[in-house]
Amino acid sequence: MTDSSLRVLLSAAEIQARIQELGKQITADYPSGTLQLICILKGACFFLADLARAIDREVRVDFMGISSYGKGKTSSGEVRVTKDLDISLEDSDVLVVEDIVDSGVTLNYLIHILEQRRPKSIRVAALLDKPDRRLRPVHVSYVGFRIPDEFVVGFGLDYAEKYRNLNDICVLQEPPGAPGQCLLAG
Ligand code: IMP
Ligand code: MG
């Protein structure tokens, strides 16, 4: 797809190589038992698909939908669960798989909810981390790439539901139209 408003930040090859490394690290950190992956919809499902296959352990997969309202490219702190898990987390090793940690509002809220379900352990894997933007603390055990404070799309990440299917992760330089009040749905 050619689009003059996009500049490649991370190529498909770089992303794939890093996911393989994360998979090896996660495999080594969980030497036995089943690992319960929780994919945060929608953006993280592309990362999840590759990460799950890079982990050489028995994994199970479930999905959770979260929305946060905000103006265009930022979330406001109002977080809502739009799709809950189908399974119990009691006594499970849980790895939450997220596309990007930005303000930290979404994950901070989510971890709080999931901890109440008594997992044996809970950690976070995020493909991208924008540490400069953090408003709430989140401990991310597995970070793909730390990136500067720029709005990125591709490999699952969207702007108004567009660009999720790009193989590369790109900086969106000229967002189409003025951002209005919109729903950021993962
Ligand atoms: P939070 O600000 O850490 O709560 O992130 C909320 C959600 O906003 C993330 O899960 C993404 O879906 C979305 N988001 C944050 N930064 C970006 C970005 O640069 N591009 C696309 N989506 C983003
Ligand atoms: Mg998301």
mmCIF file of C-alpha atoms and ligand atoms in Angstrom:
data_model
loop_
_atom_site.group_PDB
_atom_site.id
_atom_site.type_symbol
_atom_site.label_atom_id
_atom_site.label_comp_id
_atom_site.label_asym_id
_atom_site.label_seq_id
_atom_site.Cartn_x
_atom_site.Cartn_y
_atom_site.Cartn_z
ATOM 1 C CA MET A 1 0.000 0.000 0.000
ATOM 2 C CA THR A 2 1.508 3.383 -0.999
ATOM 3 C CA ASP A 3 0.473 6.263 1.198
ATOM 4 C CA SER A 4 2.501 9.475 1.419
ATOM 5 C CA SER A 5 1.332 10.126 4.987
ATOM 6 C CA LEU A 6 3.139 6.977 6.220
ATOM 7 C CA ARG A 7 6.822 6.676 7.164
ATOM 8 C CA VAL A 8 8.166 3.223 8.071
ATOM 9 C CA LEU A 9 9.415 3.123 11.660
ATOM 10 C CA LEU A 10 9.801 -0.665 12.084
ATOM 11 C CA SER A 11 9.957 -2.995 9.097
ATOM 12 C CA ALA A 12 8.117 -6.303 8.920
ATOM 13 C CA ALA A 13 11.474 -8.131 9.148
ATOM 14 C CA GLU A 14 12.530 -6.220 12.286
ATOM 15 C CA ILE A 15 9.168 -6.918 13.914
ATOM 16 C CA GLN A 16 9.304 -10.634 13.119
ATOM 17 C CA ALA A 17 12.884 -10.973 14.388
ATOM 18 C CA ARG A 18 12.016 -9.249 17.656
ATOM 19 C CA ILE A 19 8.918 -11.408 18.181
ATOM 20 C CA GLN A 20 11.072 -14.541 17.800
ATOM 21 C CA GLU A 21 13.408 -13.184 20.527
ATOM 22 C CA LEU A 22 10.468 -12.423 22.824
ATOM 23 C CA GLY A 23 9.110 -15.940 22.243
ATOM 24 C CA LYS A 24 12.429 -17.501 23.272
ATOM 25 C CA GLN A 25 12.614 -15.317 26.383
ATOM 26 C CA ILE A 26 9.036 -16.174 27.395
ATOM 27 C CA THR A 27 9.665 -19.904 26.766
ATOM 28 C CA ALA A 28 12.703 -19.762 29.065
ATOM 29 C CA ASP A 29 10.838 -17.808 31.778
ATOM 30 C CA TYR A 30 7.969 -20.326 31.990
ATOM 31 C CA PRO A 31 9.773 -23.691 32.133
ATOM 32 C CA SER A 32 6.669 -25.800 32.771
ATOM 33 C CA GLY A 33 2.899 -25.721 32.690
ATOM 34 C CA THR A 34 0.388 -23.984 30.483
ATOM 35 C CA LEU A 35 0.592 -20.301 29.689
ATOM 36 C CA GLN A 36 -2.703 -18.463 29.325
ATOM 37 C CA LEU A 37 -2.382 -15.678 26.748
ATOM 38 C CA ILE A 38 -4.933 -12.871 26.870
ATOM 39 C CA CYS A 39 -5.142 -10.821 23.707
ATOM 40 C CA ILE A 40 -6.476 -7.284 24.023
ATOM 41 C CA LEU A 41 -8.699 -6.644 21.006
ATOM 42 C CA LYS A 42 -8.402 -5.512 18.430
ATOM 43 C CA GLY A 43 -4.892 -4.304 17.748
ATOM 44 C CA ALA A 44 -2.956 -7.017 19.586
ATOM 45 C CA CYS A 45 -4.359 -9.968 17.635
ATOM 46 C CA PHE A 46 -1.686 -9.600 14.932
ATOM 47 C CA PHE A 47 1.092 -9.631 17.562
ATOM 48 C CA LEU A 48 -0.590 -12.485 19.445
ATOM 49 C CA ALA A 49 -0.742 -14.715 16.354
ATOM 50 C CA ASP A 50 3.019 -14.473 15.805
ATOM 51 C CA LEU A 51 4.011 -14.441 19.487
ATOM 52 C CA ALA A 52 1.971 -17.546 20.354
ATOM 53 C CA ARG A 53 3.752 -19.469 17.595
ATOM 54 C CA ALA A 54 7.159 -18.258 18.826
ATOM 55 C CA ILE A 55 6.532 -19.695 22.319
ATOM 56 C CA ASP A 56 7.590 -23.333 22.624
ATOM 57 C CA ARG A 57 5.170 -24.252 25.435
ATOM 58 C CA GLU A 58 1.547 -25.243 25.716
ATOM 59 C CA VAL A 59 -0.381 -21.995 25.399
ATOM 60 C CA ARG A 60 -4.057 -21.188 25.547
ATOM 61 C CA VAL A 61 -5.583 -18.105 24.008
ATOM 62 C CA ASP A 62 -8.509 -15.936 25.017
ATOM 63 C CA PHE A 63 -9.642 -12.456 24.062
ATOM 64 C CA MET A 64 -10.746 -9.362 25.892
ATOM 65 C CA GLY A 65 -12.221 -6.189 24.428
ATOM 66 C CA ILE A 66 -11.522 -2.816 26.002
ATOM 67 C CA SER A 67 -12.605 0.641 24.904
ATOM 68 C CA SER A 68 -11.509 4.019 26.091
ATOM 69 C CA TYR A 69 -13.033 7.262 24.974
ATOM 70 C CA GLY A 70 -10.764 10.056 23.865
ATOM 71 C CA LYS A 71 -10.190 12.840 21.378
ATOM 72 C CA GLY A 72 -8.754 11.383 18.182
ATOM 73 C CA LYS A 73 -5.474 9.896 19.294
ATOM 74 C CA THR A 74 -5.577 9.954 23.072
ATOM 75 C CA SER A 75 -7.616 8.099 25.643
ATOM 76 C CA SER A 76 -9.311 9.954 28.469
ATOM 77 C CA GLY A 77 -9.163 7.424 31.240
ATOM 78 C CA GLU A 78 -12.724 6.190 30.846
ATOM 79 C CA VAL A 79 -12.161 2.469 30.292
ATOM 80 C CA ARG A 80 -14.884 -0.087 29.579
ATOM 81 C CA VAL A 81 -14.810 -3.860 29.053
ATOM 82 C CA THR A 82 -16.649 -4.578 25.790
ATOM 83 C CA LYS A 83 -15.892 -8.319 25.652
ATOM 84 C CA ASP A 84 -14.961 -10.374 28.687
ATOM 85 C CA LEU A 85 -12.976 -13.610 28.830
ATOM 86 C CA ASP A 86 -14.643 -16.992 28.315
ATOM 87 C CA ILE A 87 -12.367 -18.750 30.818
ATOM 88 C CA SER A 88 -11.439 -18.543 34.500
ATOM 89 C CA LEU A 89 -7.935 -17.337 35.381
ATOM 90 C CA GLU A 90 -7.763 -19.004 38.787
ATOM 91 C CA ASP A 91 -4.298 -20.555 39.370
ATOM 92 C CA SER A 92 -3.184 -19.802 35.792
ATOM 93 C CA ASP A 93 0.028 -18.212 34.594
ATOM 94 C CA VAL A 94 -1.382 -15.284 32.645
ATOM 95 C CA LEU A 95 0.358 -13.221 29.999
ATOM 96 C CA VAL A 96 -1.581 -10.188 28.788
ATOM 97 C CA VAL A 97 -0.691 -9.441 25.162
ATOM 98 C CA GLU A 98 -1.107 -5.791 24.123
ATOM 99 C CA ASP A 99 -0.168 -3.871 20.986
ATOM 100 C CA ILE A 100 1.049 -0.655 22.606
ATOM 101 C CA VAL A 101 1.325 0.913 26.042
ATOM 102 C CA ASP A 102 0.787 4.638 25.725
ATOM 103 C CA SER A 103 -0.729 6.499 28.707
ATOM 104 C CA GLY A 104 -0.940 3.180 30.571
ATOM 105 C CA VAL A 105 -4.563 3.916 31.480
ATOM 106 C CA THR A 106 -5.964 0.825 29.717
ATOM 107 C CA LEU A 107 -3.508 -1.703 31.121
ATOM 108 C CA ASN A 108 -3.436 -0.205 34.601
ATOM 109 C CA TYR A 109 -7.221 -0.659 34.758
ATOM 110 C CA LEU A 110 -7.164 -4.092 33.142
ATOM 111 C CA ILE A 111 -4.467 -5.573 35.373
ATOM 112 C CA HIS A 112 -6.422 -4.405 38.401
ATOM 113 C CA ILE A 113 -9.515 -6.284 37.150
ATOM 114 C CA LEU A 114 -7.604 -9.442 36.228
ATOM 115 C CA GLU A 115 -5.718 -9.618 39.542
ATOM 116 C CA GLN A 116 -9.068 -9.966 41.316
ATOM 117 C CA ARG A 117 -9.578 -13.257 39.427
ATOM 118 C CA ARG A 118 -6.740 -14.918 41.361
ATOM 119 C CA PRO A 119 -4.260 -15.938 38.665
ATOM 120 C CA LYS A 120 -1.100 -17.712 39.818
ATOM 121 C CA SER A 121 0.939 -15.036 38.067
ATOM 122 C CA ILE A 122 0.239 -12.168 35.714
ATOM 123 C CA ARG A 123 2.636 -10.407 33.352
ATOM 124 C CA VAL A 124 2.350 -8.123 30.329
ATOM 125 C CA ALA A 125 3.877 -8.417 26.861
ATOM 126 C CA ALA A 126 3.565 -5.309 24.679
ATOM 127 C CA LEU A 127 4.889 -5.004 21.164
ATOM 128 C CA LEU A 128 5.414 -1.252 21.566
ATOM 129 C CA ASP A 129 6.001 1.056 24.504
ATOM 130 C CA LYS A 130 5.827 4.848 24.471
ATOM 131 C CA PRO A 131 7.276 5.544 27.942
ATOM 132 C CA ASP A 132 7.233 9.354 27.502
ATOM 133 C CA ARG A 133 3.436 9.365 27.507
ATOM 134 C CA ARG A 134 2.829 7.399 30.706
ATOM 135 C CA LEU A 135 0.139 8.740 33.056
ATOM 136 C CA ARG A 136 -0.458 5.547 35.063
ATOM 137 C CA PRO A 137 2.207 3.033 36.116
ATOM 138 C CA VAL A 138 2.305 -0.288 34.272
ATOM 139 C CA HIS A 139 4.996 -2.933 34.608
ATOM 140 C CA VAL A 140 5.647 -4.438 31.174
ATOM 141 C CA SER A 141 7.780 -7.592 31.447
ATOM 142 C CA TYR A 142 8.258 -8.107 27.689
ATOM 143 C CA VAL A 143 8.634 -5.052 25.441
ATOM 144 C CA GLY A 144 9.134 -5.432 21.702
ATOM 145 C CA PHE A 145 10.294 -1.879 20.965
ATOM 146 C CA ARG A 146 10.450 1.392 22.901
ATOM 147 C CA ILE A 147 9.366 4.128 20.517
ATOM 148 C CA PRO A 148 9.250 7.938 20.651
ATOM 149 C CA ASP A 149 6.057 9.904 21.174
ATOM 150 C CA GLU A 150 4.638 9.594 17.661
ATOM 151 C CA PHE A 151 1.357 8.120 16.488
ATOM 152 C CA VAL A 152 1.958 4.793 14.764
ATOM 153 C CA VAL A 153 -0.179 2.485 12.649
ATOM 154 C CA GLY A 154 0.187 -0.951 11.077
ATOM 155 C CA PHE A 155 0.688 -4.502 12.325
ATOM 156 C CA GLY A 156 -2.641 -4.287 14.128
ATOM 157 C CA LEU A 157 -2.524 -0.623 15.139
ATOM 158 C CA ASP A 158 -5.124 1.640 13.599
ATOM 159 C CA TYR A 159 -6.186 5.206 13.099
ATOM 160 C CA ALA A 160 -10.003 5.272 12.926
ATOM 161 C CA GLU A 161 -9.907 1.508 12.090
ATOM 162 C CA LYS A 162 -7.594 2.050 9.102
ATOM 163 C CA TYR A 163 -4.098 0.656 8.454
ATOM 164 C CA ARG A 164 -4.282 -2.433 10.717
ATOM 165 C CA ASN A 165 -3.217 -4.717 7.856
ATOM 166 C CA LEU A 166 0.121 -3.026 7.097
ATOM 167 C CA ASN A 167 3.073 -5.392 7.558
ATOM 168 C CA ASP A 168 5.334 -2.563 8.768
ATOM 169 C CA ILE A 169 4.754 -0.220 11.686
ATOM 170 C CA CYS A 170 4.608 3.333 10.323
ATOM 171 C CA VAL A 171 4.406 6.835 11.740
ATOM 172 C CA LEU A 172 1.228 8.536 10.593
ATOM 173 C CA GLN A 173 2.516 11.970 9.607
ATOM 174 C CA GLU A 174 -0.594 13.708 8.320
ATOM 175 C CA PRO A 175 -3.693 12.338 9.976
ATOM 176 C CA PRO A 176 -6.674 12.624 7.641
ATOM 177 C CA GLY A 177 -9.093 15.296 8.900
ATOM 178 C CA ALA A 178 -9.285 17.008 12.263
ATOM 179 C CA PRO A 179 -9.625 14.558 15.148
ATOM 180 C CA GLY A 180 -13.045 14.647 16.802
ATOM 181 C CA GLN A 181 -14.456 12.760 19.762
ATOM 182 C CA CYS A 182 -14.101 9.106 18.888
ATOM 183 C CA LEU A 183 -13.956 5.679 20.393
ATOM 184 C CA LEU A 184 -10.499 4.135 20.693
ATOM 185 C CA ALA A 185 -11.356 0.461 20.659
ATOM 186 C CA GLY A 186 -7.969 -1.184 20.961
HETATM 187 P P1 IMP B 1 -3.248 3.650 26.697
HETATM 188 O O1 IMP B 1 -3.133 5.133 26.434
HETATM 189 O O2 IMP B 1 -1.933 3.083 27.197
HETATM 190 O O3 IMP B 1 -4.393 3.329 27.587
HETATM 191 O O4 IMP B 1 -3.513 2.965 25.287
HETATM 192 C C1 IMP B 1 -4.813 2.805 24.820
HETATM 193 C C2 IMP B 1 -4.869 2.259 23.435
HETATM 194 O O5 IMP B 1 -4.696 3.364 22.557
HETATM 195 C C3 IMP B 1 -3.828 1.249 22.964
HETATM 196 O O6 IMP B 1 -4.118 -0.068 23.321
HETATM 197 C C4 IMP B 1 -3.954 1.430 21.466
HETATM 198 O O7 IMP B 1 -5.036 0.678 20.976
HETATM 199 C C5 IMP B 1 -4.232 2.896 21.340
HETATM 200 N N1 IMP B 1 -3.007 3.637 20.964
HETATM 201 C C6 IMP B 1 -2.137 4.273 21.767
HETATM 202 N N2 IMP B 1 -1.125 4.824 21.057
HETATM 203 C C7 IMP B 1 -1.367 4.465 19.772
HETATM 204 C C8 IMP B 1 -0.669 4.720 18.530
HETATM 205 O O8 IMP B 1 0.410 5.351 18.446
HETATM 206 N N3 IMP B 1 -1.254 4.194 17.425
HETATM 207 C C9 IMP B 1 -2.416 3.477 17.442
HETATM 208 N N4 IMP B 1 -3.082 3.229 18.563
HETATM 209 C C10 IMP B 1 -2.573 3.719 19.707
HETATM 210 MG MG MG B 2 -4.898 -1.838 22.057
#
